[in-house]
Amino acid sequence: MASGRRGAGLQYVWISGGMFLLLGILFYRAAPYPLNAGQWLSAMFSPDVTDYRQIIVHFTFLPRLVMALLCGAGLAVAGCLMQYVLRNPLASPTTLGVAAGAELGLAASLLFVPASLGIGHYWFAFLGGVAATLLVFLLTAKRGFAPLQMVLAGMVVSLFFGSLNMMLLLIHEQQLTSVFIWGAGALNQNDWQGVTALLPLLLFPAGILVLLLRPLSVLQLGEEVASSVGVKVAHLRVVSLGLGIFITAGIVSQVGIIGFVGLVAPALAKLLGARHLWSRLLLSSGVGALLLLIADLVIQPLSGVGGELLPTGAVTALIGAPFLLWLLHRQAFVSSLKAEEEPIRHYHPRSFRMLLTVLSVMTIGVLLLATVAGNSQAGWQWTVSETLFDLRLPRVLVALLAGMGLALAGTVIQRVTGNAMASPEVMGISAGAALALVLGAMAGWTVQRIEQMALGTAGALVVMGLIWFSGRRHRFAPTQMLLTGIGISAALDAMIRIAMSSGQENLKALLTWLSGSTYLVAGQDVILMLAGVVVIGGALLLLQRWLDVISLGEVIAGSIGLSCQRVRQALMLLAAMLTALATIVVGPLSFVGLLAPHMARSLGQYSARQQLVVACLLGGNIMMLADWVGRNVWFPWQFPAGLLASVIGGGYFLYLLRK
Amino acid sequence: MLLMLSAGVSAKTYQHELGTAELSAPPKKVVSLDWVLTETLLTLDVAPQAIADVSGYQEWVSLPVLPEGVVDVGSRREPNLELLAQLKPDVILMSKHLAPAYEKLSAIAPTLVYSVYSEKKAPYQQAEVITRQLGVLFEREAKAEQVIDATRERLAQNGQRLKTAGMASHPLLIVRFIGDKHLRIHGEGSLAQNTLARMGLKSGWAHETNLWGFSSAGMEKLAPLQQASVVYFGPLDEQVQQTVFNTPLWRAMAFSREKRVYELPAIWSFGGLKAAERLSEQVTQRLLAGQQS
């Protein structure tokens, strides 16, 4: 025992020694000018204003590094707190809608708040972030702020706000160029104001957090125990999440979206052996601060390559993702990630047949509406000419089929992984396809539709291969698969954000496709989608028993003679194929895949067959309706179906949650 | 069907970046889906039937003035196909950045693809080429040549004026502020730099640029170049202006201390000959006015 301790101690000495050396080298490389020690000191405390090198060190280099430390530590603490309270290792500071809310607040203030008011746009970003989370709190209050409900509400609010924001971006692309840079998290500073503004926003919640540590750590023993010793669990949860949100909103409003630190740092702290809440918080903040500092030091000398900015936030995700993937191979990390989900307590089954009838009638109705009714220069028209019919029908049908396919994929993924936050997007396939296109555009390639599809397919296939390869090593265990997917998507998303922050016109042209649009679809796409949905959907219905059993857990599934690994492998492959297909045809926004399965459940469909069928019809209807609204309401402008689907589906889902 | 009918007697074949298209010359009903092409059409006195994003054009390109009654076909990224089909244009003009939609558009009307901004990274030269091509298409060859010559001459004159006034000594940094912490600096491959070169002026930015000829950077990147003068595209948000110009970093730079910072009106940074001409006019005016005060 004692020797083990000493071994561990020595290990820490090595690690911290190495860390200091690394930091020293990075610092030396990143420093903008080779100043001597005396100049450094004076640059730090009393810069010589006639020497611009000292001014740069004092007003840009140093505040930027301090900012990196503060943001890293803050996000890590927020992440740690959220993962603890929500009992989900995938929760991160942006989970509860903070980032999306802040982005919307910023964009709206840039457009609608006159500069003469003299209120910094940062404040609107902050308010937006807090407002989004308040919405999440309101929605979940009735259920006593149950973790699963909160996470879901957070994701839906994020999607909802995110798509509203994207709509603003699409209309006011030029005015909002700065939002793209903000969205990639640039740490650039021009004075110490950012630091002085952020510091109180961090210290205030940190102070309260210290007071809350005792009651909070009782939560570790479980809700029942905690309430039996007199802790008001729901109150505590709201207050501590509120603190996390406050910290995140402060940081996000100042520097933009910085991915991954809040997710990885707490996980690393756990891995490093922090057991108690206080040690986890403390260690997380240290790890987070270091991570962001290192990332920023690595990035600074590279900025300017290719004429691009390389915003730190996005690059952090880019570096953090492979790191997460590497961690996945370590048993210690794997075992610390046991699902901490709560089981459903009450079932409210409803008649499947009734619902099926209603939904089928609805599908036909929406199909007719979307094909026949359309806006035009002369106003609404309720008949359709042959030319318009030819243009319209493929879009309507592809929307229907894509919605169906994604809903099926989502149902499968959520059942197999047992994680309610899982959606086809988390597999990274959509991001893979998107990245391939973005890289193509960055290279200046002129791609027509068919080449675009080929590029998308290539990207999707590469990611599928990656997931397959790493999945095999874990016997396709659900948590690892999810994390692999999240890691890959985060890295690819980061690259897309970096690309977008460059503000190149041809990249912005991809924004509509990236939001999930039926604009480009043609007749052959309908056939492709139809074949895919019928064949794979049929296969899934045949495999419904697997889907039922697999969600009971590995032990039960194994005891009735099911090879879990094989089954997962087969099911995930089918889901991946559906996702890839839909992504290639309509673009990467596969949110229907998250919502539709949940909606099916809230409509009382629990068995695999019922959930599959109902989710599938719901998904198809949402996408068709979204596509129709997007095509007509803002005529002649159009919004991508994916965006409107988030608004419509998200709105409906929020309504369901409220009940 | 329609296409074959309209391609009846006087059909001509035109080469463009994504292939060829046949259409009767000169086409009457023109739809332009790209602002540079709209700008170029208008300099040739061709009024389009419809363009993409009318209000965006009016705000960001502004000149030449778009005539009344031009139909808006929606966003530049996804122009409304149903509306286009109903308008039945003779020809659709687009840049290759809309290439994925080429197939769809050419099913509606013959579609010609011309791009000023491409990997060639010579937008000024490209703008001249396209002005000529559009001149041929609309049988306005003489007008096209006249526009090209007049613009060249104007640029040279403006450059000469600055030189004689002794204002050509500092290199110029042509920038656009993005928020209060970042800049786009126009360099190699930008219309701004091409224009400066034609005026015989030096550009202060020699770093790597992207396809559109600009680099994104933090403000500190200007420090080593502070001997240059700074010209920024307006209009700049008042609040951003306050924040930026009051930072110690900005105030310490030579161009700010020596008051060599100039604001331009709204000029489309990714425009064509008209934008180049306006840029040169405005730069000349601002620099000369700054000298007088």
mmCIF file with all atom_site columns, N, CA and C in Angstrom, chain A residues 52 55-56 59 119-120 122 173-174 177 188 190 306-307 309 392 446-447 502-506 512 517 519 521 635-638, chain B residues 60 72 75-80 82 96-97 99-100 104 180-181 184 208 212 214-219 223 226 239 248 252:
data_model
loop_
_atom_site.group_PDB
_atom_site.id
_atom_site.type_symbol
_atom_site.label_atom_id
_atom_site.label_alt_id
_atom_site.label_comp_id
_atom_site.label_asym_id
_atom_site.label_entity_id
_atom_site.label_seq_id
_atom_site.pdbx_PDB_ins_code
_atom_site.Cartn_x
_atom_site.Cartn_y
_atom_site.Cartn_z
_atom_site.occupancy
_atom_site.B_iso_or_equiv
_atom_site.pdbx_formal_charge
_atom_site.auth_seq_id
_atom_site.auth_comp_id
_atom_site.auth_asym_id
_atom_site.auth_atom_id
_atom_site.pdbx_PDB_model_num
ATOM 1   N N  . TYR A 1 52  ? 6.225   49.115 -29.122 1.00 0.00 ? 52  TYR A N  1
ATOM 2   C CA . TYR A 1 52  ? 4.985   48.398 -29.422 1.00 0.00 ? 52  TYR A CA 1
ATOM 3   C C  . TYR A 1 52  ? 5.072   46.923 -29.052 1.00 0.00 ? 52  TYR A C  1
ATOM 4   N N  . ILE A 1 55  ? 3.863   46.725 -25.668 1.00 0.00 ? 55  ILE A N  1
ATOM 5   C CA . ILE A 1 55  ? 2.417   46.937 -25.651 1.00 0.00 ? 55  ILE A CA 1
ATOM 6   C C  . ILE A 1 55  ? 1.686   45.658 -26.050 1.00 0.00 ? 55  ILE A C  1
ATOM 7   N N  . ILE A 1 56  ? 2.205   45.005 -27.070 1.00 0.00 ? 56  ILE A N  1
ATOM 8   C CA . ILE A 1 56  ? 1.562   43.767 -27.508 1.00 0.00 ? 56  ILE A CA 1
ATOM 9   C C  . ILE A 1 56  ? 1.613   42.718 -26.410 1.00 0.00 ? 56  ILE A C  1
ATOM 10  N N  . PHE A 1 59  ? -0.803  44.030 -23.569 1.00 0.00 ? 59  PHE A N  1
ATOM 11  C CA . PHE A 1 59  ? -2.231  44.188 -23.839 1.00 0.00 ? 59  PHE A CA 1
ATOM 12  C C  . PHE A 1 59  ? -2.850  43.092 -24.688 1.00 0.00 ? 59  PHE A C  1
ATOM 13  N N  . ILE A 1 119 ? -24.754 49.657 -24.706 1.00 0.00 ? 119 ILE A N  1
ATOM 14  C CA . ILE A 1 119 ? -24.667 48.420 -23.917 1.00 0.00 ? 119 ILE A CA 1
ATOM 15  C C  . ILE A 1 119 ? -23.874 47.411 -24.740 1.00 0.00 ? 119 ILE A C  1
ATOM 16  N N  . GLY A 1 120 ? -22.835 46.840 -24.152 1.00 0.00 ? 120 GLY A N  1
ATOM 17  C CA . GLY A 1 120 ? -21.990 45.901 -24.885 1.00 0.00 ? 120 GLY A CA 1
ATOM 18  C C  . GLY A 1 120 ? -22.783 44.689 -25.342 1.00 0.00 ? 120 GLY A C  1
ATOM 19  N N  . TYR A 1 122 ? -21.818 41.847 -25.392 1.00 0.00 ? 122 TYR A N  1
ATOM 20  C CA . TYR A 1 122 ? -21.526 40.719 -24.504 1.00 0.00 ? 122 TYR A CA 1
ATOM 21  C C  . TYR A 1 122 ? -22.657 40.494 -23.515 1.00 0.00 ? 122 TYR A C  1
ATOM 22  N N  . GLU A 1 173 ? -26.296 37.360 -43.263 1.00 0.00 ? 173 GLU A N  1
ATOM 23  C CA . GLU A 1 173 ? -24.954 36.810 -43.341 1.00 0.00 ? 173 GLU A CA 1
ATOM 24  C C  . GLU A 1 173 ? -23.856 37.870 -43.174 1.00 0.00 ? 173 GLU A C  1
ATOM 25  N N  . GLN A 1 174 ? -24.022 38.994 -43.879 1.00 0.00 ? 174 GLN A N  1
ATOM 26  C CA . GLN A 1 174 ? -22.954 39.988 -43.899 1.00 0.00 ? 174 GLN A CA 1
ATOM 27  C C  . GLN A 1 174 ? -22.807 40.709 -42.564 1.00 0.00 ? 174 GLN A C  1
ATOM 28  N N  . THR A 1 177 ? -20.993 38.480 -39.618 1.00 0.00 ? 177 THR A N  1
ATOM 29  C CA . THR A 1 177 ? -19.747 37.729 -39.805 1.00 0.00 ? 177 THR A CA 1
ATOM 30  C C  . THR A 1 177 ? -19.021 37.507 -38.484 1.00 0.00 ? 177 THR A C  1
ATOM 31  N N  . ASN A 1 188 ? -8.580  36.089 -28.615 1.00 0.00 ? 188 ASN A N  1
ATOM 32  C CA . ASN A 1 188 ? -7.844  37.349 -28.813 1.00 0.00 ? 188 ASN A CA 1
ATOM 33  C C  . ASN A 1 188 ? -8.313  38.438 -27.863 1.00 0.00 ? 188 ASN A C  1
ATOM 34  N N  . ASN A 1 190 ? -7.498  42.662 -26.590 1.00 0.00 ? 190 ASN A N  1
ATOM 35  C CA . ASN A 1 190 ? -6.800  43.899 -26.932 1.00 0.00 ? 190 ASN A CA 1
ATOM 36  C C  . ASN A 1 190 ? -6.483  44.730 -25.703 1.00 0.00 ? 190 ASN A C  1
ATOM 37  N N  . GLY A 1 306 ? -2.287  30.093 -43.987 1.00 0.00 ? 306 GLY A N  1
ATOM 38  C CA . GLY A 1 306 ? -3.393  30.052 -44.948 1.00 0.00 ? 306 GLY A CA 1
ATOM 39  C C  . GLY A 1 306 ? -4.285  31.261 -44.831 1.00 0.00 ? 306 GLY A C  1
ATOM 40  N N  . GLY A 1 307 ? -3.820  32.273 -44.083 1.00 0.00 ? 307 GLY A N  1
ATOM 41  C CA . GLY A 1 307 ? -4.630  33.477 -43.934 1.00 0.00 ? 307 GLY A CA 1
ATOM 42  C C  . GLY A 1 307 ? -5.759  33.305 -42.952 1.00 0.00 ? 307 GLY A C  1
ATOM 43  N N  . LEU A 1 309 ? -7.538  32.395 -39.028 1.00 0.00 ? 309 LEU A N  1
ATOM 44  C CA . LEU A 1 309 ? -7.370  32.852 -37.670 1.00 0.00 ? 309 LEU A CA 1
ATOM 45  C C  . LEU A 1 309 ? -7.031  31.740 -36.688 1.00 0.00 ? 309 LEU A C  1
ATOM 46  N N  . ARG A 1 392 ? -41.420 20.339 -57.228 1.00 0.00 ? 392 ARG A N  1
ATOM 47  C CA . ARG A 1 392 ? -41.814 20.233 -55.832 1.00 0.00 ? 392 ARG A CA 1
ATOM 48  C C  . ARG A 1 392 ? -41.824 18.804 -55.306 1.00 0.00 ? 392 ARG A C  1
ATOM 49  N N  . THR A 1 446 ? -14.684 23.214 -57.408 1.00 0.00 ? 446 THR A N  1
ATOM 50  C CA . THR A 1 446 ? -16.032 23.500 -57.862 1.00 0.00 ? 446 THR A CA 1
ATOM 51  C C  . THR A 1 446 ? -16.756 22.175 -57.962 1.00 0.00 ? 446 THR A C  1
ATOM 52  N N  . VAL A 1 447 ? -17.688 21.938 -57.067 1.00 0.00 ? 447 VAL A N  1
ATOM 53  C CA . VAL A 1 447 ? -18.363 20.651 -57.120 1.00 0.00 ? 447 VAL A CA 1
ATOM 54  C C  . VAL A 1 447 ? -19.806 20.831 -57.552 1.00 0.00 ? 447 VAL A C  1
ATOM 55  N N  . SER A 1 502 ? -13.576 31.670 -41.041 1.00 0.00 ? 502 SER A N  1
ATOM 56  C CA . SER A 1 502 ? -12.781 32.382 -42.041 1.00 0.00 ? 502 SER A CA 1
ATOM 57  C C  . SER A 1 502 ? -13.657 33.306 -42.872 1.00 0.00 ? 502 SER A C  1
ATOM 58  N N  . GLY A 1 503 ? -14.955 33.071 -42.854 1.00 0.00 ? 503 GLY A N  1
ATOM 59  C CA . GLY A 1 503 ? -15.875 33.972 -43.533 1.00 0.00 ? 503 GLY A CA 1
ATOM 60  C C  . GLY A 1 503 ? -15.771 33.969 -45.046 1.00 0.00 ? 503 GLY A C  1
ATOM 61  N N  . GLN A 1 504 ? -15.255 32.887 -45.626 1.00 0.00 ? 504 GLN A N  1
ATOM 62  C CA . GLN A 1 504 ? -15.169 32.844 -47.079 1.00 0.00 ? 504 GLN A CA 1
ATOM 63  C C  . GLN A 1 504 ? -16.560 32.636 -47.671 1.00 0.00 ? 504 GLN A C  1
ATOM 64  N N  . GLU A 1 505 ? -16.830 33.362 -48.739 1.00 0.00 ? 505 GLU A N  1
ATOM 65  C CA . GLU A 1 505 ? -18.171 33.333 -49.317 1.00 0.00 ? 505 GLU A CA 1
ATOM 66  C C  . GLU A 1 505 ? -18.586 31.937 -49.782 1.00 0.00 ? 505 GLU A C  1
ATOM 67  N N  . ASN A 1 506 ? -17.654 31.206 -50.367 1.00 0.00 ? 506 ASN A N  1
ATOM 68  C CA . ASN A 1 506 ? -18.039 29.902 -50.893 1.00 0.00 ? 506 ASN A CA 1
ATOM 69  C C  . ASN A 1 506 ? -18.321 28.902 -49.771 1.00 0.00 ? 506 ASN A C  1
ATOM 70  N N  . THR A 1 512 ? -26.594 26.506 -46.040 1.00 0.00 ? 512 THR A N  1
ATOM 71  C CA . THR A 1 512 ? -27.939 25.957 -46.200 1.00 0.00 ? 512 THR A CA 1
ATOM 72  C C  . THR A 1 512 ? -27.886 24.434 -46.240 1.00 0.00 ? 512 THR A C  1
ATOM 73  N N  . SER A 1 517 ? -31.081 20.630 -46.186 1.00 0.00 ? 517 SER A N  1
ATOM 74  C CA . SER A 1 517 ? -31.974 21.247 -47.167 1.00 0.00 ? 517 SER A CA 1
ATOM 75  C C  . SER A 1 517 ? -32.339 20.280 -48.282 1.00 0.00 ? 517 SER A C  1
ATOM 76  N N  . TYR A 1 519 ? -33.219 21.437 -51.157 1.00 0.00 ? 519 TYR A N  1
ATOM 77  C CA . TYR A 1 519 ? -33.140 22.288 -52.345 1.00 0.00 ? 519 TYR A CA 1
ATOM 78  C C  . TYR A 1 519 ? -32.616 21.550 -53.574 1.00 0.00 ? 519 TYR A C  1
ATOM 79  N N  . VAL A 1 521 ? -32.391 18.248 -54.257 1.00 0.00 ? 521 VAL A N  1
ATOM 80  C CA . VAL A 1 521 ? -32.745 16.862 -54.556 1.00 0.00 ? 521 VAL A CA 1
ATOM 81  C C  . VAL A 1 521 ? -33.439 16.737 -55.907 1.00 0.00 ? 521 VAL A C  1
ATOM 82  N N  . PHE A 1 635 ? -41.508 33.354 -48.701 1.00 0.00 ? 635 PHE A N  1
ATOM 83  C CA . PHE A 1 635 ? -41.360 33.470 -50.135 1.00 0.00 ? 635 PHE A CA 1
ATOM 84  C C  . PHE A 1 635 ? -40.937 34.882 -50.552 1.00 0.00 ? 635 PHE A C  1
ATOM 85  N N  . PRO A 1 636 ? -39.999 35.099 -51.461 1.00 0.00 ? 636 PRO A N  1
ATOM 86  C CA . PRO A 1 636 ? -39.265 34.064 -52.210 1.00 0.00 ? 636 PRO A CA 1
ATOM 87  C C  . PRO A 1 636 ? -38.078 33.453 -51.453 1.00 0.00 ? 636 PRO A C  1
ATOM 88  N N  . TRP A 1 637 ? -37.797 33.963 -50.256 1.00 0.00 ? 637 TRP A N  1
ATOM 89  C CA . TRP A 1 637 ? -36.729 33.340 -49.476 1.00 0.00 ? 637 TRP A CA 1
ATOM 90  C C  . TRP A 1 637 ? -37.175 31.979 -48.996 1.00 0.00 ? 637 TRP A C  1
ATOM 91  N N  . GLN A 1 638 ? -36.198 31.105 -48.812 1.00 0.00 ? 638 GLN A N  1
ATOM 92  C CA . GLN A 1 638 ? -36.528 29.782 -48.314 1.00 0.00 ? 638 GLN A CA 1
ATOM 93  C C  . GLN A 1 638 ? -35.560 29.429 -47.197 1.00 0.00 ? 638 GLN A C  1
ATOM 94  N N  . TRP B 2 60  ? -25.174 46.324 -49.570 1.00 0.00 ? 60  TRP B N  1
ATOM 95  C CA . TRP B 2 60  ? -23.744 46.020 -49.571 1.00 0.00 ? 60  TRP B CA 1
ATOM 96  C C  . TRP B 2 60  ? -23.038 46.413 -50.848 1.00 0.00 ? 60  TRP B C  1
ATOM 97  N N  . ASP B 2 72  ? -37.161 39.958 -56.864 1.00 0.00 ? 72  ASP B N  1
ATOM 98  C CA . ASP B 2 72  ? -36.256 39.315 -55.902 1.00 0.00 ? 72  ASP B CA 1
ATOM 99  C C  . ASP B 2 72  ? -36.520 37.803 -55.935 1.00 0.00 ? 72  ASP B C  1
ATOM 100 N N  . SER B 2 75  ? -32.665 34.147 -51.599 1.00 0.00 ? 75  SER B N  1
ATOM 101 C CA . SER B 2 75  ? -31.275 34.224 -51.151 1.00 0.00 ? 75  SER B CA 1
ATOM 102 C C  . SER B 2 75  ? -30.306 33.864 -52.272 1.00 0.00 ? 75  SER B C  1
ATOM 103 N N  . ARG B 2 76  ? -29.071 34.315 -52.134 1.00 0.00 ? 76  ARG B N  1
ATOM 104 C CA . ARG B 2 76  ? -28.045 33.986 -53.117 1.00 0.00 ? 76  ARG B CA 1
ATOM 105 C C  . ARG B 2 76  ? -27.643 32.521 -53.018 1.00 0.00 ? 76  ARG B C  1
ATOM 106 N N  . ARG B 2 77  ? -27.922 31.922 -51.851 1.00 0.00 ? 77  ARG B N  1
ATOM 107 C CA . ARG B 2 77  ? -27.506 30.528 -51.643 1.00 0.00 ? 77  ARG B CA 1
ATOM 108 C C  . ARG B 2 77  ? -28.527 29.544 -52.187 1.00 0.00 ? 77  ARG B C  1
ATOM 109 N N  . GLU B 2 78  ? -29.803 29.883 -52.032 1.00 0.00 ? 78  GLU B N  1
ATOM 110 C CA . GLU B 2 78  ? -30.861 29.008 -52.542 1.00 0.00 ? 78  GLU B CA 1
ATOM 111 C C  . GLU B 2 78  ? -31.925 29.849 -53.235 1.00 0.00 ? 78  GLU B C  1
ATOM 112 N N  . PRO B 2 79  ? -31.600 30.397 -54.406 1.00 0.00 ? 79  PRO B N  1
ATOM 113 C CA . PRO B 2 79  ? -32.622 31.176 -55.118 1.00 0.00 ? 79  PRO B CA 1
ATOM 114 C C  . PRO B 2 79  ? -33.845 30.297 -55.413 1.00 0.00 ? 79  PRO B C  1
ATOM 115 N N  . ASN B 2 80  ? -35.016 30.917 -55.321 1.00 0.00 ? 80  ASN B N  1
ATOM 116 C CA . ASN B 2 80  ? -36.262 30.158 -55.394 1.00 0.00 ? 80  ASN B CA 1
ATOM 117 C C  . ASN B 2 80  ? -36.500 29.549 -56.782 1.00 0.00 ? 80  ASN B C  1
ATOM 118 N N  . GLU B 2 82  ? -38.958 27.586 -57.882 1.00 0.00 ? 82  GLU B N  1
ATOM 119 C CA . GLU B 2 82  ? -40.324 27.660 -58.404 1.00 0.00 ? 82  GLU B CA 1
ATOM 120 C C  . GLU B 2 82  ? -40.572 29.032 -59.017 1.00 0.00 ? 82  GLU B C  1
ATOM 121 N N  . LYS B 2 96  ? -19.599 30.108 -60.008 1.00 0.00 ? 96  LYS B N  1
ATOM 122 C CA . LYS B 2 96  ? -19.419 28.671 -59.785 1.00 0.00 ? 96  LYS B CA 1
ATOM 123 C C  . LYS B 2 96  ? -19.567 28.282 -58.313 1.00 0.00 ? 96  LYS B C  1
ATOM 124 N N  . HIS B 2 97  ? -19.687 29.280 -57.451 1.00 0.00 ? 97  HIS B N  1
ATOM 125 C CA . HIS B 2 97  ? -19.891 28.922 -56.052 1.00 0.00 ? 97  HIS B CA 1
ATOM 126 C C  . HIS B 2 97  ? -21.295 28.386 -55.808 1.00 0.00 ? 97  HIS B C  1
ATOM 127 N N  . ALA B 2 99  ? -22.342 26.054 -57.895 1.00 0.00 ? 99  ALA B N  1
ATOM 128 C CA . ALA B 2 99  ? -22.260 24.917 -58.813 1.00 0.00 ? 99  ALA B CA 1
ATOM 129 C C  . ALA B 2 99  ? -23.194 23.740 -58.494 1.00 0.00 ? 99  ALA B C  1
ATOM 130 N N  . PRO B 2 100 ? -23.388 23.388 -57.197 1.00 0.00 ? 100 PRO B N  1
ATOM 131 C CA . PRO B 2 100 ? -24.272 22.253 -56.948 1.00 0.00 ? 100 PRO B CA 1
ATOM 132 C C  . PRO B 2 100 ? -25.680 22.443 -57.515 1.00 0.00 ? 100 PRO B C  1
ATOM 133 N N  . LYS B 2 104 ? -29.983 21.930 -61.637 1.00 0.00 ? 104 LYS B N  1
ATOM 134 C CA . LYS B 2 104 ? -31.369 22.348 -61.405 1.00 0.00 ? 104 LYS B CA 1
ATOM 135 C C  . LYS B 2 104 ? -31.683 23.606 -62.195 1.00 0.00 ? 104 LYS B C  1
ATOM 136 N N  . ASP B 2 180 ? -15.095 43.588 -32.509 1.00 0.00 ? 180 ASP B N  1
ATOM 137 C CA . ASP B 2 180 ? -14.134 44.577 -32.018 1.00 0.00 ? 180 ASP B CA 1
ATOM 138 C C  . ASP B 2 180 ? -12.746 44.001 -31.789 1.00 0.00 ? 180 ASP B C  1
ATOM 139 N N  . LYS B 2 181 ? -12.529 42.731 -32.147 1.00 0.00 ? 181 LYS B N  1
ATOM 140 C CA . LYS B 2 181 ? -11.215 42.150 -31.883 1.00 0.00 ? 181 LYS B CA 1
ATOM 141 C C  . LYS B 2 181 ? -10.529 41.600 -33.121 1.00 0.00 ? 181 LYS B C  1
ATOM 142 N N  . ARG B 2 184 ? -10.331 41.619 -41.127 1.00 0.00 ? 184 ARG B N  1
ATOM 143 C CA . ARG B 2 184 ? -9.993  40.977 -42.384 1.00 0.00 ? 184 ARG B CA 1
ATOM 144 C C  . ARG B 2 184 ? -9.057  41.929 -43.083 1.00 0.00 ? 184 ARG B C  1
ATOM 145 N N  . GLU B 2 208 ? -0.053  35.385 -46.286 1.00 0.00 ? 208 GLU B N  1
ATOM 146 C CA . GLU B 2 208 ? -0.886  34.451 -47.011 1.00 0.00 ? 208 GLU B CA 1
ATOM 147 C C  . GLU B 2 208 ? -2.367  34.855 -46.925 1.00 0.00 ? 208 GLU B C  1
ATOM 148 N N  . TRP B 2 212 ? -10.423 34.260 -51.355 1.00 0.00 ? 212 TRP B N  1
ATOM 149 C CA . TRP B 2 212 ? -11.086 35.532 -51.598 1.00 0.00 ? 212 TRP B CA 1
ATOM 150 C C  . TRP B 2 212 ? -10.136 36.710 -51.383 1.00 0.00 ? 212 TRP B C  1
ATOM 151 N N  . PHE B 2 214 ? -8.258  37.586 -48.671 1.00 0.00 ? 214 PHE B N  1
ATOM 152 C CA . PHE B 2 214 ? -8.053  38.267 -47.401 1.00 0.00 ? 214 PHE B CA 1
ATOM 153 C C  . PHE B 2 214 ? -7.519  37.312 -46.350 1.00 0.00 ? 214 PHE B C  1
ATOM 154 N N  . SER B 2 215 ? -6.933  37.884 -45.293 1.00 0.00 ? 215 SER B N  1
ATOM 155 C CA . SER B 2 215 ? -6.516  37.096 -44.137 1.00 0.00 ? 215 SER B CA 1
ATOM 156 C C  . SER B 2 215 ? -7.367  37.539 -42.967 1.00 0.00 ? 215 SER B C  1
ATOM 157 N N  . SER B 2 216 ? -7.725  36.608 -42.081 1.00 0.00 ? 216 SER B N  1
ATOM 158 C CA . SER B 2 216 ? -8.386  36.989 -40.835 1.00 0.00 ? 216 SER B CA 1
ATOM 159 C C  . SER B 2 216 ? -7.300  37.052 -39.777 1.00 0.00 ? 216 SER B C  1
ATOM 160 N N  . ALA B 2 217 ? -7.343  38.063 -38.943 1.00 0.00 ? 217 ALA B N  1
ATOM 161 C CA . ALA B 2 217 ? -6.276  38.191 -37.949 1.00 0.00 ? 217 ALA B CA 1
ATOM 162 C C  . ALA B 2 217 ? -6.736  39.008 -36.757 1.00 0.00 ? 217 ALA B C  1
ATOM 163 N N  . GLY B 2 218 ? -6.019  38.866 -35.661 1.00 0.00 ? 218 GLY B N  1
ATOM 164 C CA . GLY B 2 218 ? -6.238  39.726 -34.516 1.00 0.00 ? 218 GLY B CA 1
ATOM 165 C C  . GLY B 2 218 ? -5.552  41.062 -34.788 1.00 0.00 ? 218 GLY B C  1
ATOM 166 N N  . MET B 2 219 ? -5.916  42.067 -33.990 1.00 0.00 ? 219 MET B N  1
ATOM 167 C CA . MET B 2 219 ? -5.401  43.410 -34.261 1.00 0.00 ? 219 MET B CA 1
ATOM 168 C C  . MET B 2 219 ? -3.884  43.499 -34.112 1.00 0.00 ? 219 MET B C  1
ATOM 169 N N  . ALA B 2 223 ? 0.678   45.435 -35.838 1.00 0.00 ? 223 ALA B N  1
ATOM 170 C CA . ALA B 2 223 ? 1.755   46.168 -35.163 1.00 0.00 ? 223 ALA B CA 1
ATOM 171 C C  . ALA B 2 223 ? 3.049   46.259 -35.967 1.00 0.00 ? 223 ALA B C  1
ATOM 172 N N  . GLN B 2 226 ? 2.922   49.034 -38.693 1.00 0.00 ? 226 GLN B N  1
ATOM 173 C CA . GLN B 2 226 ? 2.245   50.271 -38.319 1.00 0.00 ? 226 GLN B CA 1
ATOM 174 C C  . GLN B 2 226 ? 2.686   51.491 -39.114 1.00 0.00 ? 226 GLN B C  1
ATOM 175 N N  . GLN B 2 239 ? -20.250 51.428 -31.712 1.00 0.00 ? 239 GLN B N  1
ATOM 176 C CA . GLN B 2 239 ? -19.730 50.838 -30.489 1.00 0.00 ? 239 GLN B CA 1
ATOM 177 C C  . GLN B 2 239 ? -18.381 50.153 -30.721 1.00 0.00 ? 239 GLN B C  1
ATOM 178 N N  . PRO B 2 248 ? -5.451  50.600 -25.891 1.00 0.00 ? 248 PRO B N  1
ATOM 179 C CA . PRO B 2 248 ? -4.069  51.097 -25.830 1.00 0.00 ? 248 PRO B CA 1
ATOM 180 C C  . PRO B 2 248 ? -3.255  50.622 -27.030 1.00 0.00 ? 248 PRO B C  1
ATOM 181 N N  . ALA B 2 252 ? -1.411  53.097 -29.679 1.00 0.00 ? 252 ALA B N  1
ATOM 182 C CA . ALA B 2 252 ? 0.049   53.123 -29.699 1.00 0.00 ? 252 ALA B CA 1
ATOM 183 C C  . ALA B 2 252 ? 0.614   52.994 -31.108 1.00 0.00 ? 252 ALA B C  1
#
